[in-house]
Amino acid sequence: MWPFSRKGGSGFSSSSTAQQVTDNIDATGLTAVVTGASSGIGTETTRVLALRGAHVIMGVRNMNAAKDVKEAILKEIPSAKVDAMELDLGSMDSVKKFASEFKSSGLPLNILINNAGIMACPFALSKDNIELQFATNHIGHFLLTSLLLDTMKNTANTTKKEGRIVNVSSEAHRFPYPEGIRFDKINDQSSYNNWRAYGQSKLANILHANELTRRLKEDGVNITANSLHPGAILTNLFRHNAAVNGLINVFGRFVLKNVQQGAATTCYVALHPQVKGTSGKYFSDSNESKTTPHGTDADLAKRLWDFSINLIK
């Protein structure tokens, strides 16, 4: 990553790492769920939250990979509290099972980090017959959040500590289909574009956090919901595009963030006192940032909410 990045109002920049943005923050007593925690920024987010004292539950598809991650974290941080539970965001049954098992554990929930995602994959349908990127990146997280919200509300009430919901979006939200969300053509294979479909799903992450903010404020609940762009990062998200993947591997280390920098904004929004009381905002490089007109469209957010409710029924 370029070493000459400018610091924003938070005091952090694109080159800040997750450890740096959480320096001197004590997360002891907090419980966090991190989806997609067995690789990339999900793993680093888990490690840093555990380093700061939080009990982290990794929601993962690959339990063997999660076992390796847990062992590596415990080797580095013997006092870390990290557990793994199976979670496939592309399957509503899997999401329901995860939520049910989490609630049965009796654990509190202070922080929910909706991090998992797939990017620009060829057209496919999820197990519930929804276009796979929209299903995995948005609907799975929408359902998970809905199912865990009561636990978060109870935790916030009992502990008197602010709950935080963090949606990992992307600058790709700037390039969805022209209408933003194609409510009538979600599963239309003939006009499917893998990158626009990805942009659509990432726009949905922002709109979800915004409408959630409105509803939480209406209910007077001490929980915030924000979205963020982690930065262009060296991860396996590019695996579905061989040409891009090749370029990334050659030039990426000069212009992209490493994983430690990529997890910074997530950890900042999840833990930093500067973000206390802030909700319905979009962050980039550990600073508040601006989204597109689509990303601040309250009517579009409400319509997406209703559309998503119908899909998860």
Coordinates of C-alpha atoms in Angstrom, one line a residue:
M1 CA 0.0 0.0 0.0
W2 CA 1.2 3.5 -0.7
P3 CA 3.1 4.8 2.3
F4 CA 2.0 8.4 1.7
S5 CA -1.7 8.2 2.7
R6 CA -3.2 11.2 4.5
K7 CA -4.9 10.9 7.9
G8 CA -8.5 11.9 8.1
G9 CA -10.4 13.4 11.0
S10 CA -10.3 10.2 13.0
G11 CA -6.5 10.4 13.0
F12 CA -6.2 7.3 10.9
S13 CA -5.6 6.7 7.2
S14 CA -5.7 4.0 4.5
S15 CA -2.4 2.6 5.8
S16 CA -3.5 2.3 9.4
T17 CA -3.8 -1.3 10.6
A18 CA -6.6 -3.0 12.6
Q19 CA -4.2 -3.2 15.6
Q20 CA -3.3 0.5 15.3
V21 CA -7.0 1.7 15.2
T22 CA -7.8 -0.3 18.3
D23 CA -4.7 0.5 20.3
N24 CA -5.5 0.8 24.0
I25 CA -9.2 -0.2 23.5
D26 CA -10.4 -2.8 26.1
A27 CA -13.1 -5.1 24.6
T28 CA -13.1 -7.4 27.6
G29 CA -16.6 -8.6 28.3
L30 CA -17.9 -8.0 24.8
T31 CA -19.1 -10.8 22.6
A32 CA -18.9 -10.5 18.8
V33 CA -20.0 -12.6 15.8
V34 CA -17.9 -12.3 12.7
T35 CA -19.1 -13.9 9.5
G36 CA -16.6 -15.2 6.9
A37 CA -14.0 -15.4 9.6
S38 CA -11.9 -18.2 8.3
S39 CA -10.0 -16.2 5.7
G40 CA -8.9 -12.7 4.7
I41 CA -10.1 -9.7 6.6
G42 CA -12.5 -11.8 8.6
T43 CA -9.6 -13.7 10.1
E44 CA -7.7 -10.5 10.9
T45 CA -10.9 -8.9 12.4
T46 CA -11.3 -12.0 14.6
R47 CA -7.7 -11.9 15.7
V48 CA -7.7 -8.2 16.6
L49 CA -11.1 -8.3 18.4
A50 CA -9.8 -11.3 20.4
L51 CA -6.5 -9.5 21.1
R52 CA -8.5 -6.7 22.6
G53 CA -10.4 -9.1 24.9
A54 CA -13.6 -9.8 23.0
H55 CA -15.1 -13.3 22.9
V56 CA -15.4 -13.9 19.1
I57 CA -17.7 -16.4 17.5
M58 CA -16.6 -17.1 13.9
G59 CA -19.5 -17.9 11.5
V60 CA -17.8 -20.0 8.8
R61 CA -18.6 -22.4 6.0
N62 CA -15.3 -24.3 6.4
M63 CA -15.0 -25.6 9.9
N64 CA -11.6 -27.1 9.2
A65 CA -10.2 -23.8 8.1
A66 CA -11.8 -22.2 11.2
K67 CA -10.0 -24.7 13.4
D68 CA -6.7 -23.7 11.9
V69 CA -7.5 -20.0 12.4
K70 CA -8.5 -20.6 16.1
E71 CA -5.3 -22.6 16.7
A72 CA -3.1 -19.9 15.2
I73 CA -4.8 -17.1 17.2
L74 CA -4.5 -19.1 20.5
K75 CA -0.8 -19.8 19.8
E76 CA -0.3 -16.0 19.5
I77 CA -2.8 -15.0 22.2
P78 CA -3.1 -17.8 24.7
S79 CA -5.9 -15.9 26.6
A80 CA -8.0 -15.4 23.4
K81 CA -11.6 -16.4 23.5
V82 CA -12.5 -17.7 20.0
D83 CA -15.1 -20.2 18.9
A84 CA -16.4 -21.4 15.5
M85 CA -19.9 -22.3 14.4
E86 CA -20.9 -23.4 10.9
L87 CA -22.7 -20.8 8.8
D88 CA -23.4 -20.8 5.1
L89 CA -24.9 -17.3 4.2
G90 CA -26.1 -18.7 0.9
S91 CA -28.6 -21.0 2.7
M92 CA -31.4 -19.7 4.8
D93 CA -31.6 -23.0 6.6
S94 CA -28.0 -22.7 7.6
V95 CA -28.5 -19.2 8.8
K96 CA -31.5 -20.2 10.9
K97 CA -29.6 -23.1 12.4
F98 CA -26.6 -20.9 13.3
A99 CA -28.9 -18.3 14.9
S100 CA -30.8 -21.0 16.8
E101 CA -27.6 -22.6 18.1
F102 CA -26.2 -19.2 19.1
K103 CA -29.3 -18.3 21.0
S104 CA -29.3 -21.7 22.7
S105 CA -25.8 -21.0 24.0
G106 CA -27.1 -18.2 26.2
L107 CA -24.3 -15.9 25.1
P108 CA -24.8 -12.2 25.0
L109 CA -24.2 -10.3 21.7
N110 CA -22.6 -6.8 21.6
I111 CA -21.2 -6.7 18.1
L112 CA -22.4 -8.3 14.8
I113 CA -20.0 -8.0 11.9
N114 CA -21.6 -9.0 8.6
N115 CA -18.3 -9.6 6.8
A116 CA -18.6 -12.7 4.6
G117 CA -19.0 -12.2 0.9
I118 CA -18.5 -13.5 -2.6
M119 CA -17.5 -11.3 -5.5
A120 CA -18.2 -11.2 -9.3
C121 CA -19.0 -14.9 -9.6
P122 CA -20.7 -16.4 -12.6
F123 CA -24.5 -16.5 -12.5
A124 CA -25.8 -19.1 -10.1
L125 CA -28.8 -19.5 -7.7
S126 CA -28.5 -20.1 -4.0
K127 CA -30.1 -23.1 -2.3
D128 CA -33.2 -20.9 -1.9
N129 CA -33.3 -20.0 -5.6
I130 CA -32.0 -16.4 -5.3
E131 CA -29.2 -15.0 -7.4
L132 CA -26.1 -16.1 -5.4
Q133 CA -24.3 -12.8 -4.8
F134 CA -27.5 -11.1 -3.6
A135 CA -28.4 -14.2 -1.5
T136 CA -25.0 -14.5 0.1
N137 CA -23.9 -10.9 0.5
H138 CA -27.3 -9.4 1.4
I139 CA -30.1 -11.8 2.2
G140 CA -28.1 -14.1 4.3
H141 CA -26.9 -11.2 6.5
F142 CA -30.3 -9.6 6.5
L143 CA -31.8 -12.8 7.9
L144 CA -29.0 -13.4 10.4
T145 CA -29.3 -9.8 11.7
S146 CA -33.1 -10.2 12.0
L147 CA -32.7 -13.4 14.0
L148 CA -30.0 -12.1 16.3
L149 CA -31.5 -8.7 16.9
D150 CA -33.5 -9.6 20.0
T151 CA -30.4 -11.0 21.6
M152 CA -28.5 -7.8 20.8
K153 CA -31.4 -5.7 22.2
N154 CA -31.4 -7.7 25.4
T155 CA -27.6 -7.5 25.8
A156 CA -27.7 -3.7 25.2
N157 CA -30.5 -3.3 27.8
T158 CA -28.8 -5.6 30.4
T159 CA -25.2 -4.3 30.1
K160 CA -26.1 -0.7 29.3
K161 CA -23.5 -0.9 26.6
E162 CA -24.1 0.2 23.0
G163 CA -24.5 -2.7 20.5
R164 CA -22.9 -2.3 17.1
I165 CA -23.9 -3.9 13.8
V166 CA -21.3 -3.5 11.1
N167 CA -22.0 -4.3 7.4
V168 CA -18.9 -4.7 5.3
S169 CA -19.8 -3.2 1.9
S170 CA -17.6 -1.9 -0.9
E171 CA -16.9 1.0 -3.2
A172 CA -18.3 -1.3 -5.8
H173 CA -21.7 -0.1 -4.5
R174 CA -21.1 2.8 -6.9
F175 CA -21.5 0.5 -9.9
P176 CA -24.7 -1.5 -9.5
Y177 CA -27.3 -1.8 -12.2
P178 CA -28.7 1.6 -13.2
E179 CA -31.8 1.3 -11.1
G180 CA -29.7 0.4 -8.0
I181 CA -31.6 -2.8 -6.9
R182 CA -33.3 -4.8 -9.7
F183 CA -36.3 -5.9 -7.6
D184 CA -38.1 -7.4 -10.6
K185 CA -35.0 -9.0 -12.2
I186 CA -33.0 -10.4 -9.2
N187 CA -32.9 -13.8 -10.9
D188 CA -32.7 -12.7 -14.5
Q189 CA -29.9 -14.7 -16.0
S190 CA -30.2 -13.2 -19.5
S191 CA -29.2 -9.7 -18.3
Y192 CA -26.9 -10.7 -15.5
N193 CA -23.6 -8.9 -15.2
N194 CA -21.3 -10.4 -12.5
W195 CA -19.7 -7.0 -11.5
R196 CA -23.0 -5.1 -11.5
A197 CA -24.6 -7.9 -9.5
Y198 CA -21.8 -7.5 -7.0
G199 CA -22.3 -3.8 -6.8
Q200 CA -26.0 -4.3 -6.3
S201 CA -25.4 -6.6 -3.3
K202 CA -22.9 -4.2 -1.8
L203 CA -25.4 -1.3 -2.2
A204 CA -27.9 -3.5 -0.4
N205 CA -25.5 -3.8 2.5
I206 CA -25.5 0.0 2.9
L207 CA -29.2 0.4 2.5
H208 CA -29.8 -2.4 5.0
A209 CA -27.7 -0.6 7.7
N210 CA -29.5 2.7 6.9
E211 CA -33.0 1.3 7.2
L212 CA -32.0 -0.7 10.3
T213 CA -30.7 2.6 11.8
R214 CA -34.1 4.3 11.2
R215 CA -35.9 1.4 12.9
L216 CA -33.6 1.1 15.9
K217 CA -33.8 4.8 16.5
E218 CA -37.6 4.6 16.3
D219 CA -37.6 1.9 18.9
G220 CA -35.2 3.8 21.1
V221 CA -32.7 0.9 21.1
N222 CA -29.1 1.5 22.0
I223 CA -27.7 -0.3 18.9
T224 CA -26.0 1.3 15.9
A225 CA -25.8 0.1 12.4
N226 CA -23.1 1.3 9.9
S227 CA -21.5 0.1 6.7
L228 CA -18.0 0.4 5.3
H229 CA -15.6 -0.1 2.5
P230 CA -12.6 -2.1 3.7
G231 CA -10.4 -1.0 0.8
A232 CA -9.1 -2.9 -2.2
I233 CA -7.3 -5.8 -0.5
L234 CA -5.1 -8.7 -1.4
T235 CA -7.6 -11.6 -0.7
N236 CA -9.1 -14.5 -2.6
L237 CA -12.2 -12.5 -3.5
F238 CA -10.8 -12.1 -7.1
R239 CA -10.7 -15.9 -7.7
H240 CA -13.6 -15.9 -10.2
N241 CA -11.7 -13.6 -12.6
A242 CA -8.4 -15.1 -13.9
A243 CA -7.2 -12.0 -15.7
V244 CA -7.8 -9.7 -12.7
N245 CA -6.4 -12.3 -10.3
G246 CA -3.2 -12.4 -12.4
L247 CA -2.8 -8.6 -12.3
I248 CA -3.6 -8.5 -8.6
N249 CA -0.9 -11.1 -7.8
V250 CA 1.7 -9.2 -9.8
F251 CA 1.0 -5.5 -9.0
G252 CA -1.3 -5.8 -6.0
R253 CA 1.2 -5.4 -3.3
F254 CA 2.2 -2.0 -4.6
V255 CA -1.3 -0.5 -4.7
L256 CA -3.6 -2.6 -2.5
K257 CA -4.0 -2.8 1.2
N258 CA -2.7 -5.8 3.0
V259 CA -5.1 -7.8 5.2
Q260 CA -4.0 -6.0 8.4
Q261 CA -4.9 -2.6 6.8
G262 CA -8.0 -4.1 5.2
A263 CA -9.5 -5.1 8.5
A264 CA -8.8 -1.7 10.1
T265 CA -12.1 0.1 9.2
T266 CA -14.2 -2.9 10.4
C267 CA -12.4 -3.0 13.7
Y268 CA -12.6 0.8 14.0
V269 CA -16.3 0.9 13.4
A270 CA -16.8 -2.1 15.7
L271 CA -14.8 -0.9 18.7
H272 CA -13.6 2.7 18.6
P273 CA -15.1 5.2 21.1
Q274 CA -15.1 7.9 18.3
V275 CA -17.9 5.9 16.6
K276 CA -20.1 5.8 19.7
G277 CA -23.7 7.0 18.9
T278 CA -22.9 7.1 15.2
S279 CA -25.4 5.2 13.1
G280 CA -26.5 5.0 9.4
K281 CA -23.1 6.2 8.2
Y282 CA -20.6 4.8 5.6
F283 CA -16.9 4.6 6.5
S284 CA -13.7 4.2 4.5
D285 CA -10.1 4.2 5.7
S286 CA -11.4 4.5 9.3
N287 CA -13.2 7.8 8.6
E288 CA -16.7 8.7 7.7
S289 CA -17.1 8.8 3.9
K290 CA -19.8 9.7 1.3
T291 CA -21.8 7.2 -0.6
T292 CA -23.8 7.6 -3.8
P293 CA -27.4 9.1 -4.1
H294 CA -28.6 5.4 -4.3
G295 CA -26.8 4.8 -1.0
T296 CA -28.7 7.6 0.8
D297 CA -32.1 6.9 -0.8
A298 CA -34.4 6.3 2.1
D299 CA -37.3 5.1 -0.1
L300 CA -35.0 2.6 -1.8
A301 CA -33.8 1.4 1.6
K302 CA -37.4 0.9 2.7
R303 CA -38.4 -0.9 -0.5
L304 CA -35.3 -3.2 -0.1
W305 CA -36.3 -4.0 3.5
D306 CA -39.8 -5.0 2.4
F307 CA -38.5 -7.0 -0.5
S308 CA -36.0 -8.8 1.8
I309 CA -38.7 -9.6 4.4
N310 CA -40.7 -11.3 1.6
L311 CA -37.7 -13.3 0.5
I312 CA -36.9 -14.6 4.0
K313 CA -40.5 -15.6 4.8

